[in-house]
Coordinates of C-alpha atoms in Angstrom, one line a residue:
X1 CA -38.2 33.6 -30.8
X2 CA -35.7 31.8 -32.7
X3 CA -37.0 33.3 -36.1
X4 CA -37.3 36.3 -35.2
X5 CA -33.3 36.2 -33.7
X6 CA -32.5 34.5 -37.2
X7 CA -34.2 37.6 -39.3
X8 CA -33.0 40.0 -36.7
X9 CA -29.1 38.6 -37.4
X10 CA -29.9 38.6 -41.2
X11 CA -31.2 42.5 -41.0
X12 CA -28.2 43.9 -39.5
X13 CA -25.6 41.8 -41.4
X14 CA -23.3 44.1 -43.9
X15 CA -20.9 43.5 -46.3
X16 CA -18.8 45.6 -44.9
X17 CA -18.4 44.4 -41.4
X18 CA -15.8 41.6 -41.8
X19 CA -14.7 38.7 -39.2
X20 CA -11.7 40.3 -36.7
X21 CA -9.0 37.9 -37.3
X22 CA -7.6 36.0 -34.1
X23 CA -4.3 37.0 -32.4
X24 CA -1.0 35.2 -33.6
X25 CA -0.7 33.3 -30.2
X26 CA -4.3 32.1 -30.1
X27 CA -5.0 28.5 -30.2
X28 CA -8.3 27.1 -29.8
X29 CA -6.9 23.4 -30.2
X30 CA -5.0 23.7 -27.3
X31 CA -7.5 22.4 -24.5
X32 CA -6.4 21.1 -20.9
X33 CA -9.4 18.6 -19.7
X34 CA -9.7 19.6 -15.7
X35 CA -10.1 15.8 -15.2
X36 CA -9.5 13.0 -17.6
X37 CA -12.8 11.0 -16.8
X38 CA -11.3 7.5 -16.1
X39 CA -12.5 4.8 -13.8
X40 CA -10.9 4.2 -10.4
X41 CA -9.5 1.0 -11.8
X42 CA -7.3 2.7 -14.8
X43 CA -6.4 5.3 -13.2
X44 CA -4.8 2.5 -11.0
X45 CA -3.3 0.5 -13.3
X46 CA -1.7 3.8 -15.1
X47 CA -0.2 4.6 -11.8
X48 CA 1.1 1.1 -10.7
X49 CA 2.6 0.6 -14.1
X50 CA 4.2 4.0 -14.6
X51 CA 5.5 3.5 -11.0
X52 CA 6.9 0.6 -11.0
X53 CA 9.1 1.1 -14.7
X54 CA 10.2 4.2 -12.9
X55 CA 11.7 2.6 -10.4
X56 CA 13.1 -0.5 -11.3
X57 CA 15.0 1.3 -14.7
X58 CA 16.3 3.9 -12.2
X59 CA 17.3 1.5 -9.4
X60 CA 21.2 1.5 -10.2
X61 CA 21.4 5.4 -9.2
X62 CA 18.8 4.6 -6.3
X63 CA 21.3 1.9 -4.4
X64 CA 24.8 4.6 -5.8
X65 CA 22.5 7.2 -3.5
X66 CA 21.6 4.7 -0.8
X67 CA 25.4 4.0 -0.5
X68 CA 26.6 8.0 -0.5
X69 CA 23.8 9.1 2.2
X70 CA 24.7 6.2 4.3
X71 CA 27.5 7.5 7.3
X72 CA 29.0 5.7 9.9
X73 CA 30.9 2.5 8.7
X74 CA 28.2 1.6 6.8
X75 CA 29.2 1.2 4.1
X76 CA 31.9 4.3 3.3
X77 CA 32.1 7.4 4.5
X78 CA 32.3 10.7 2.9
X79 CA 32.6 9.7 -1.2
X80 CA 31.1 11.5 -4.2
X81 CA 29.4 9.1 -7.2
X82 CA 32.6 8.0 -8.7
X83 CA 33.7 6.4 -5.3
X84 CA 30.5 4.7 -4.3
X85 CA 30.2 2.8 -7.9
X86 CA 33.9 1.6 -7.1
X87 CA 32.6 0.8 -3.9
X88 CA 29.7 -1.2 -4.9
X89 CA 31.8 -3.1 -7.9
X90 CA 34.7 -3.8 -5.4
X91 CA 32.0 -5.4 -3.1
X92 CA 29.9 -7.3 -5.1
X93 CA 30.3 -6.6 -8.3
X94 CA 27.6 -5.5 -11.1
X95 CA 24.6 -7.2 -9.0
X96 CA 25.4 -5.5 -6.2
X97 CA 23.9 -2.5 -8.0
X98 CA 20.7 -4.6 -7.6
X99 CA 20.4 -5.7 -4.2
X100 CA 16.5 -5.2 -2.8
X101 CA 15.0 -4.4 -6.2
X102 CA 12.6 -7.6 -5.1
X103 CA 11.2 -5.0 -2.2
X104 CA 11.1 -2.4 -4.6
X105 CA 9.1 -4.3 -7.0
X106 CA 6.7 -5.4 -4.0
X107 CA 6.1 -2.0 -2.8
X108 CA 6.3 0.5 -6.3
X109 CA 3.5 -1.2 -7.9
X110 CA 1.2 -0.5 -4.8
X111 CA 2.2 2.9 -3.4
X112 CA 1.6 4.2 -7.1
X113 CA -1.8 2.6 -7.4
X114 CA -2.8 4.7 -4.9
X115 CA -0.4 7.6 -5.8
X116 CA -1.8 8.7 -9.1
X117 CA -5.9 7.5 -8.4
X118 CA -5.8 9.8 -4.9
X119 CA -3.9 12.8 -7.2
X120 CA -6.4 12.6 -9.7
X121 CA -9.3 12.7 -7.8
X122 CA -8.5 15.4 -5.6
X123 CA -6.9 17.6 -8.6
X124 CA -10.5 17.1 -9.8
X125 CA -12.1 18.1 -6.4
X126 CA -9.7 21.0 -5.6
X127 CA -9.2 22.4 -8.9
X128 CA -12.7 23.5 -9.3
X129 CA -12.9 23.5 -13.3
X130 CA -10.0 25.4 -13.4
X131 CA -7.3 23.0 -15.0
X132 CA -4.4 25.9 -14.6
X133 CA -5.0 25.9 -11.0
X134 CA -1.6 25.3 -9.8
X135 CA -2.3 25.4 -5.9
X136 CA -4.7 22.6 -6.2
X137 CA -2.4 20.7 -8.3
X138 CA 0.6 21.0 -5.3
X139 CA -2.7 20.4 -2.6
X140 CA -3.4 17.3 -4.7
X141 CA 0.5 16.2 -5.1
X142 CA 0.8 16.1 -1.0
X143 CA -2.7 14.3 -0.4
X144 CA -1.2 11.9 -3.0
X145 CA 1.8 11.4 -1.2
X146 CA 1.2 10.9 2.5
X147 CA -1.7 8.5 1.4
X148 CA 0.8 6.4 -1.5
X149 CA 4.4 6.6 1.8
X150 CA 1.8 4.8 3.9
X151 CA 1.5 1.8 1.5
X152 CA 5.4 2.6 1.0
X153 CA 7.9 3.3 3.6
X154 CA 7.7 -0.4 5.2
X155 CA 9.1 -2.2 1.7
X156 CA 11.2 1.3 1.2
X157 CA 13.0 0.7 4.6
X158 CA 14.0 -3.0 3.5
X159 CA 15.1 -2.2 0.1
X160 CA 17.5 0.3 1.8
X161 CA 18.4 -1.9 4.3
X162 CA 19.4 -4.7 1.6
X163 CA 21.3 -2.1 -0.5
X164 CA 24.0 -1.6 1.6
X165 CA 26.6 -4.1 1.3
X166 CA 27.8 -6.5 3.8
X167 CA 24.3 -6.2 5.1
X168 CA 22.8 -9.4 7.7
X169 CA 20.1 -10.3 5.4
X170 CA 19.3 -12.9 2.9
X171 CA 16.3 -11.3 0.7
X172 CA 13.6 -9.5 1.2
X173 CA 11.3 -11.9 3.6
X174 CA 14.0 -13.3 5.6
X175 CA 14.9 -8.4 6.6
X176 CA 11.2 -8.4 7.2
X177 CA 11.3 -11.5 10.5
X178 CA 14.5 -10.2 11.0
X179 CA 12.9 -6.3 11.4
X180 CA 10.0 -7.6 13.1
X181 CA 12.0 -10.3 15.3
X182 CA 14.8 -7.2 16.7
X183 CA 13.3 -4.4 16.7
X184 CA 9.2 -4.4 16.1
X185 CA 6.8 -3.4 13.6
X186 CA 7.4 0.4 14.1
X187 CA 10.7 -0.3 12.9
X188 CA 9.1 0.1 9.2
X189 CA 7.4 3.2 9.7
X190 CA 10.0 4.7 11.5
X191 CA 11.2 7.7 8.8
X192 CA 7.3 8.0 7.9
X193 CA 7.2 10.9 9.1
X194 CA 10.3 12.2 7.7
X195 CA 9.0 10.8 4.3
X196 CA 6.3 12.6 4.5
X197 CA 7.6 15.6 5.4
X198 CA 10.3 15.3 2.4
X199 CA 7.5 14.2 -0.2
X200 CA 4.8 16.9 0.9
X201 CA 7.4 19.5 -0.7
X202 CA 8.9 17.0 -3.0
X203 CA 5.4 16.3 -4.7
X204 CA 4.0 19.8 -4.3
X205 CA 6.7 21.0 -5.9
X206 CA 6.8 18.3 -8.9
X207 CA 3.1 18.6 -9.4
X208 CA 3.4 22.0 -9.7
X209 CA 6.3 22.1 -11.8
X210 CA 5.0 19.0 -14.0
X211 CA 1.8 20.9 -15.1
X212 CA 3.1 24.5 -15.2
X213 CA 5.8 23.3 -17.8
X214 CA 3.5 20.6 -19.6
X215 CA 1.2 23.6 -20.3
X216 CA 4.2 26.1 -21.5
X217 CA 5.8 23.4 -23.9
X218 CA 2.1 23.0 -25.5
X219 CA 2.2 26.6 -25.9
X220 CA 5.5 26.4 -27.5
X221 CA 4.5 24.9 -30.6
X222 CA 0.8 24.0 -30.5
X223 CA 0.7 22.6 -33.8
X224 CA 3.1 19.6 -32.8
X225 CA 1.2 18.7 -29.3
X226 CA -0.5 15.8 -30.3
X227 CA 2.5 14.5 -32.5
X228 CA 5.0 14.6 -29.7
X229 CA 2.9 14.4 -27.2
X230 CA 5.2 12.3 -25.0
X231 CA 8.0 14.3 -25.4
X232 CA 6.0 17.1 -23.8
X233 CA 5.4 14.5 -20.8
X234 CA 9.0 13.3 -20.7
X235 CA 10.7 17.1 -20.6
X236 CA 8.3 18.5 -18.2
X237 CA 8.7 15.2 -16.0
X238 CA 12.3 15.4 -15.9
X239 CA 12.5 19.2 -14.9
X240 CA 9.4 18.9 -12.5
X241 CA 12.1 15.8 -11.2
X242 CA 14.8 17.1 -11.0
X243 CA 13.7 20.8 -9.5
X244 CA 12.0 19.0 -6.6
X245 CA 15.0 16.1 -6.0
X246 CA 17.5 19.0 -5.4
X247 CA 15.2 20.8 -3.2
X248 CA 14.4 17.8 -0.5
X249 CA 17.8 16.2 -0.4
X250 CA 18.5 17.2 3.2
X251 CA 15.5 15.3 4.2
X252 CA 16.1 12.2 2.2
X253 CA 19.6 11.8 4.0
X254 CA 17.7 12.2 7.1
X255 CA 15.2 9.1 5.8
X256 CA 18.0 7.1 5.1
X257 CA 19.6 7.2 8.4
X258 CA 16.2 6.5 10.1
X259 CA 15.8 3.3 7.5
X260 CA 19.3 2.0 7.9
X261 CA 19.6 2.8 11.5
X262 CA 21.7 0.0 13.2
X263 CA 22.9 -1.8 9.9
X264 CA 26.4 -2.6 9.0
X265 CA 27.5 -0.1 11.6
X266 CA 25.2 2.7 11.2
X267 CA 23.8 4.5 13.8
X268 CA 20.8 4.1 16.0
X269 CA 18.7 6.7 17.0
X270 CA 17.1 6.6 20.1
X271 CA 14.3 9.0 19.9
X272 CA 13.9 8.9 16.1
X273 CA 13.5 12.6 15.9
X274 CA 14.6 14.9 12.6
X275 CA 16.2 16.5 15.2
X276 CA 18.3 14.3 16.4
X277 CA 19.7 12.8 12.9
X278 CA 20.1 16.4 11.7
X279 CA 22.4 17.2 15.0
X280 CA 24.5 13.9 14.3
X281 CA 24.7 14.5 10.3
X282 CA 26.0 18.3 11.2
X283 CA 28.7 16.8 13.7
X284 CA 30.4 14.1 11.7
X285 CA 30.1 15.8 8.5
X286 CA 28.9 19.4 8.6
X287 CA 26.7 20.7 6.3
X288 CA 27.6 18.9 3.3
X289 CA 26.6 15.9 5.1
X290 CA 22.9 16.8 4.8
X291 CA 23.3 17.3 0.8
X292 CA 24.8 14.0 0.2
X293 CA 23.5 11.9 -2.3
X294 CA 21.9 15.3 -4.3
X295 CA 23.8 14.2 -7.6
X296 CA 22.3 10.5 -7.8
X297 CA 19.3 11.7 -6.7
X298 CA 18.6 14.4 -9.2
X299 CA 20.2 11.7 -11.7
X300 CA 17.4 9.3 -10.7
X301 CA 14.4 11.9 -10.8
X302 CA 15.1 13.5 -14.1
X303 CA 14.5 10.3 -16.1
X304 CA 12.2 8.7 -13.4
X305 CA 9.9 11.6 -13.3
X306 CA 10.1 11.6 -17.2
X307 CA 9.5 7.7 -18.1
X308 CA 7.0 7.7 -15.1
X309 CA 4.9 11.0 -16.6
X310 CA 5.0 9.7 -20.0
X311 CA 4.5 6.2 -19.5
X312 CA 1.5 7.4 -17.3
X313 CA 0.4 9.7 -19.7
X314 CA 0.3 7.3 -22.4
X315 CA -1.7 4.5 -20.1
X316 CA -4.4 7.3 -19.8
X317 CA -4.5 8.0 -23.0
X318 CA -4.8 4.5 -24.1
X319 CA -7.8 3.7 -21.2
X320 CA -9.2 7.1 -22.3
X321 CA -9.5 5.9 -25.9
X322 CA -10.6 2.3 -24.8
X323 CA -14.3 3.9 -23.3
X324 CA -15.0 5.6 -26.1
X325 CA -13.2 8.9 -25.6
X326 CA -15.6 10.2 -23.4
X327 CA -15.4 11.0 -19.7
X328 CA -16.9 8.7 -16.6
X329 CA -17.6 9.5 -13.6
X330 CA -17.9 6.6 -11.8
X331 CA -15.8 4.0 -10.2

């Protein structure tokens, strides 16, 4: 059969039948793998790294947004950036800019681990071979998230805690008795569901925005993908960032309050409910009081996101050419 295709192409082959040239915006060398093929373990490592670099390069902003979403007397009330860096200097000078990056290192690592591995996985269960799938890339972003806010939120709630100045504690272990001592181990999970109900939107729309402008800049100017590859990952991180920062700010004031309830002033909730810290936000500061913060934090996600993506990026590049280049399966 396969001579007789072979004689059959020869016979009807003319000279004047030439090849139809392909379109001006066709690229055949721009391919999007549905799944990268790593082990459990790298993708892992990727994540934990490109986690924590994220956060510790960013933490500055993080404690000058801690500060700003923080009411009561705790530790300034209604301020924009420029007065909460005064604020912070006045208090304790440049270091205070640092306070509870030791819980932040304890927890990033961690909650990225499992961050990026359960994201991958499930963008390679839900996407069904179709890497342009954008739905299954915000599905995956939000199974990411309320599995990586579980591992978290407890280390989250005492880096806030110690970022506010004047605060009762001495470092990170000696909040944790302290938390458990007063007021119980539900005390670190208390805005968990708050944080997940901020990051569920917050990562579905970052996912989605991450890949849907990754894959428009590599149509841009194809020719230059793999040469500036990590600019690609940097500028799509930093928009994907930024977009979703702005969008969940009212909830990440509400977190806040729930984290640093009953520090240096600030108040307690009894029930713990959104509703409840939404009603008191509205009535000592109106509206604007549920957008504070939303200039640091967009300022934080922009480059996070991008030094996070292309950090990432470049670990799974790097494990991808350590096996070989080809893709595993396995664990």
């Amino acid at each position: 059969m396969a001579t007789e295709a072979t004689e059959a192409t020869t016979k009807f082959q003319s000279p004047d039948f030439r090849p139809v040239p392909s379109p001006p915006d066709f690229h055949p060398e721009i391919v999007v793998s549905a799944h990268d093929g790593l082990r459990f373990w790298q993708f892992m490592i990727a994540g934990s790294i490109a986690g924590s670099a994220e956060h510790m390069a960013m933490f500055p902003i993080d404690t000058v947004k801690t500060h700003m979403q923080a009411l009561g007397s705790c530790p300034i009330k209604s301020v924009g950036v420029r007065q909460a860096l005064r604020s912070i200097l006045k208090s304790e000078g440049p270091a205070g800019f640092y306070r509870g990056i030791g819980a932040m290192g304890l927890g990033a690592g961690p909650a990225h681990a499992v961050y990026f591995t359960v994201y991958e996985n499930c963008k390679k269960f839900f996407s069904g071979g179709d890497p342009n799938n954008s739905l299954a890339h915000a599905a995956s972003g939000v199974c990411a998230t309320v599995a990586s806010d579980a591992v978290f939120t407890p280390m989250d709630m005492v880096k806030q805690r110690l970022q506010l100045s004047n605060n009762p504690y001495k470092g990170v272990l000696d909040c944790i008795k302290k938390v458990l001592r007063d007021e119980g181990f539900k005390a670190f999970y208390a805005s968990y569901r708050t944080t997940v109900l901020m990051n569920a939107p917050f990562t579905a729309v970052h996912f989605a925005t991450y890949e849907a402008a990754k894959r428009g800049l590599m149509e841009v100017s194809p020719e230059s993908v793999n040469d500036e590859q990590w600019v690609v990952h940097a500028t799509a991180g930093a928009v994907a960032g930024a977009s979703a920062a702005f969008v969940t700010t009212p909830l990440d004031v509400v977190k806040t309050q729930l984290q640093c309830q009953g520090v240096c002033g600030c108040d307690r909730f009894k029930s713990g409910s959104i509703r409840d810290v939404i009603r008191t936000i509205l009535k000592k500061d109106g509206y604007r009081g549920l957008m504070r913060g939303w200039v640091p934090r967009m300022l934080f996600h922009a480059p996070a996101a991008a030094i996070c993506w292309s950090t990432y990026e470049a670990l799974k590049s790097f494990f991808h050419d350590l096996n070989g280049g080809s893709s595993h399966n396995g664990t």
